[in-house]
Coordinates of C-alpha atoms in Angstrom, one line a residue:
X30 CA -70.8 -58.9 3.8
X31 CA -67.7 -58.0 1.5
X32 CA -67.5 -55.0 3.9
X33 CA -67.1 -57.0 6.9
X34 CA -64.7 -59.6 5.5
X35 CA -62.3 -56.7 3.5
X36 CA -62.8 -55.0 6.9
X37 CA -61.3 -58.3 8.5
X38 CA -58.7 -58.6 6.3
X39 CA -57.2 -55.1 6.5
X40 CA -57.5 -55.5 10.7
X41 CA -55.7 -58.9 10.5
X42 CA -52.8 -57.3 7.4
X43 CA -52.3 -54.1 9.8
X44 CA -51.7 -56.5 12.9
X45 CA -49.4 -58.2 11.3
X46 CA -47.8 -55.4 10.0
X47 CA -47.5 -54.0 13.5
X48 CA -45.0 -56.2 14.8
X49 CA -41.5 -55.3 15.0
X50 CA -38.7 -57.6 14.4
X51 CA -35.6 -57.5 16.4
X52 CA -32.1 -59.0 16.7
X53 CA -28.9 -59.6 19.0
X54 CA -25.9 -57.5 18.8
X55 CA -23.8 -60.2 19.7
X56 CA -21.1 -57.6 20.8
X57 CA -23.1 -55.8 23.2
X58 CA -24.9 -58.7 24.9
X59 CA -23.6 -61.9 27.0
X60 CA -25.2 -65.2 28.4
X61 CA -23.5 -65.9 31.5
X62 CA -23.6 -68.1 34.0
X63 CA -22.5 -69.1 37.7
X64 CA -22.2 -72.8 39.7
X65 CA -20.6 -72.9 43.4
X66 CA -17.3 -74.9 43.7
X67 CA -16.6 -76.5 47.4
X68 CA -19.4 -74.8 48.3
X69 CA -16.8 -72.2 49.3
X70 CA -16.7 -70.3 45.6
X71 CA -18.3 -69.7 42.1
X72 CA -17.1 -70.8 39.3
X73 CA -18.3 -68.5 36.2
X74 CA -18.6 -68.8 32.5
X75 CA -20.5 -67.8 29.4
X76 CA -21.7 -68.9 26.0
X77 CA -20.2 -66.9 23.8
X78 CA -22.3 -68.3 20.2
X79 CA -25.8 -67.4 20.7
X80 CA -28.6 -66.4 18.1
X81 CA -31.7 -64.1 19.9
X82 CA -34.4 -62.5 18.4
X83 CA -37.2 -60.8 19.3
X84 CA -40.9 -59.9 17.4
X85 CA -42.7 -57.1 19.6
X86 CA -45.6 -55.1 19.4
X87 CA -44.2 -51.4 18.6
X88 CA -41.5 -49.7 20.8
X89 CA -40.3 -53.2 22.0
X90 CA -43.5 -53.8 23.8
X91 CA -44.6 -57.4 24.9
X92 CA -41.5 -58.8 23.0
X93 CA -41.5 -62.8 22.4
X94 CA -37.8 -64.2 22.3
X95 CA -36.4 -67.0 20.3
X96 CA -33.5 -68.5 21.8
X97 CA -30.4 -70.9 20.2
X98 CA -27.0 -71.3 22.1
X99 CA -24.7 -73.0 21.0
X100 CA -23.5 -75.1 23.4
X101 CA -20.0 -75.9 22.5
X102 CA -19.2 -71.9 22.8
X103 CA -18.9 -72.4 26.0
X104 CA -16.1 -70.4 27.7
X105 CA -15.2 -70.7 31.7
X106 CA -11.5 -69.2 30.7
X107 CA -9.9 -72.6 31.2
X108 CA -9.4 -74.6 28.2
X109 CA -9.1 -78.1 29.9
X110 CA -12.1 -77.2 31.9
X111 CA -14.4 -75.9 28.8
X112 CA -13.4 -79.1 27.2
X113 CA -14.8 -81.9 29.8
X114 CA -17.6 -79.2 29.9
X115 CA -18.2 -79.9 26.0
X116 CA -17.8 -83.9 27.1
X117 CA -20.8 -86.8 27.2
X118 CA -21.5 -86.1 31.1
X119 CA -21.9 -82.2 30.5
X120 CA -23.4 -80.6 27.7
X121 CA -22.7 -83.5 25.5
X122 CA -22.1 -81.0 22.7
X123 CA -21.4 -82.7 19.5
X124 CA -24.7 -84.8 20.0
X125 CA -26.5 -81.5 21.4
X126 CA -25.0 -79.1 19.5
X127 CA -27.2 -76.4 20.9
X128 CA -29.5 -75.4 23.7
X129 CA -33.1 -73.7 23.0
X130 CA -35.5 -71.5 24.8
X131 CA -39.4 -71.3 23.6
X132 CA -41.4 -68.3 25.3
X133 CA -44.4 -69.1 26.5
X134 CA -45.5 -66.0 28.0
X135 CA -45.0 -62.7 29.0
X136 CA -46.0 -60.3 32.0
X137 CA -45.5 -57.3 32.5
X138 CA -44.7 -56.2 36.3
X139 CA -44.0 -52.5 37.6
X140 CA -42.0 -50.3 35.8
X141 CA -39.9 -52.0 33.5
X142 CA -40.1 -55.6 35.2
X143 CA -41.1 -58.5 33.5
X144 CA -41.4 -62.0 33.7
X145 CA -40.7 -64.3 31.1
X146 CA -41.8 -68.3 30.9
X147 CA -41.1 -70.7 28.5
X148 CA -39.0 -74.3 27.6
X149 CA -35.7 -74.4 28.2
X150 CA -34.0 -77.1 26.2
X151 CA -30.7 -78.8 27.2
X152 CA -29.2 -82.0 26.2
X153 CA -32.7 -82.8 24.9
X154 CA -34.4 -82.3 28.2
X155 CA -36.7 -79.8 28.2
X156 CA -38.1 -78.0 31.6
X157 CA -40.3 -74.9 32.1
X158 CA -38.2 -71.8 33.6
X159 CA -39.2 -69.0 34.7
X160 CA -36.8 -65.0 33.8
X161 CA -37.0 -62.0 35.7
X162 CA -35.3 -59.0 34.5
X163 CA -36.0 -55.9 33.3
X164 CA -36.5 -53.8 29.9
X165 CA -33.7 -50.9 30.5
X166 CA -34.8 -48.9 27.8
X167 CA -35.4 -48.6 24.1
X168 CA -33.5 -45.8 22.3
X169 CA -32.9 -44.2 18.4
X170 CA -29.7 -43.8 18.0
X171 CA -28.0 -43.0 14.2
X172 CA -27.7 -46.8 13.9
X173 CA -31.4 -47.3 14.3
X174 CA -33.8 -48.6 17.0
X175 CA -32.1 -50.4 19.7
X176 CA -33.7 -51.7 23.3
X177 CA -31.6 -53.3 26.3
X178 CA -33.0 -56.1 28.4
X179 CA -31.3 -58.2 31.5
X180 CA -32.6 -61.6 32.9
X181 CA -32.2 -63.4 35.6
X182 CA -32.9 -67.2 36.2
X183 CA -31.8 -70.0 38.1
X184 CA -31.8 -74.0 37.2
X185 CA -30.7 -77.2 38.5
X186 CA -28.4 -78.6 36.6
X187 CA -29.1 -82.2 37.2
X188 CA -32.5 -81.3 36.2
X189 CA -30.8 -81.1 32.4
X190 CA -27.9 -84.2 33.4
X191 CA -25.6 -81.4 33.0
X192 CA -22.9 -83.3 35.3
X193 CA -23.2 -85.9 38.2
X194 CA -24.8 -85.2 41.3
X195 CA -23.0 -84.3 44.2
X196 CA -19.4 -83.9 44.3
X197 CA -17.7 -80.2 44.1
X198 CA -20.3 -78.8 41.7
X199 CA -22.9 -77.2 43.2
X200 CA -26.6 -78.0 41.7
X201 CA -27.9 -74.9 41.2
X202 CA -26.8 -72.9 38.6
X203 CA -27.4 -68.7 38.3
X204 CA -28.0 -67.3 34.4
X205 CA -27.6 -63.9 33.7
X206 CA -28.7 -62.5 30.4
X207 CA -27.6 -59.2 29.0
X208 CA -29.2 -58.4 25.3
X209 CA -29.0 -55.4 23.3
X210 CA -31.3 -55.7 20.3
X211 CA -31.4 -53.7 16.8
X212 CA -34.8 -53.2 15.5
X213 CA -34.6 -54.8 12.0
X214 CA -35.8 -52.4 9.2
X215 CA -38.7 -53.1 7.2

């Protein structure tokens, strides 16, 4: 019986063990995003303060993301715009200073497709959402480890009570994801 159990307990230490932790290089990855304006163009953006991490099984497989923006680094290249952005009846940021994303699960489609699901949480509202995207690749280079991934998604807005309805904003709102991650060392 202490066979089995020390047998257990090796299985369950070497699991553990197995997982590989990862993190954002801020500098080589961007959250941005795109909202139509009188329906005639887009108006785009980005957060630019994020924190992303990643465990996976080895070689970046099956990763699980953790996800923090924060939401007053957000950044449409108009000051007076990223400001009412920031306000009560956007993002609301000084009472919700940032926006999360919990994975739920992960699938694995041809190639390197994927699916991601999880909780996306903005101005304390929290819906499911779905990413598509793609691993692009994992790579040693003589900085260590590193894997690219893009993701796609698109939300309503009003979902969150990100804005008012109607008006010149448009309700859907296209997120592109670009992440390059550094495996950390043990």
């Amino acid at each position: 019986m202490r066979k089995v159990i020390l047998a257990l307990v090796v299985l369950v230490t070497l699991g553990v063990n197995a997982q590989e932790k990862w993190t954002v290089d801020a500098s080589h990855s961007s959250i941005n995003f795109a909202v139509s304006h009188l329906v005639i163009s887009e108006t785009t953006g980005s957060f630019d303060g994020f924190d992303i991490s990643a465990i996976s099984k080895e070689n970046f497989e099956s990763p699980v993301f953790s996800v923090s923006i924060k939401t007053a680094s957000i950044n449409t290249k108009n000051e007076g715009r990223d400001k009412h952005l920031r306000a009560n009846d956007f993002f609301d940021a000084e009472t919700y200073p940032s926006i999360q994303f919990v994975q739920k699960d992960f699938k694995k489609l041809d190639g390197k497709k994927m699916e991601i699901s999880g909780d996306l949480t903005i101005k304390g509202i929290t819906k499911p959402v779905v990413l598509k995207g793609k691993i692009n690749g994992v790579v040693a280079t003589k900085y260590g480890m590193k894997a690219g991934v893009k993701l796609e998604t698109t939300i309503k807005r009003t979902d969150f009570k990100v804005g008012g309805k109607g008006g010149s904003i448009g309700e859907e709102v296209e997120l592109v994801i670009n992440l390059e991650l550094n495996k950390k060392k043990a």
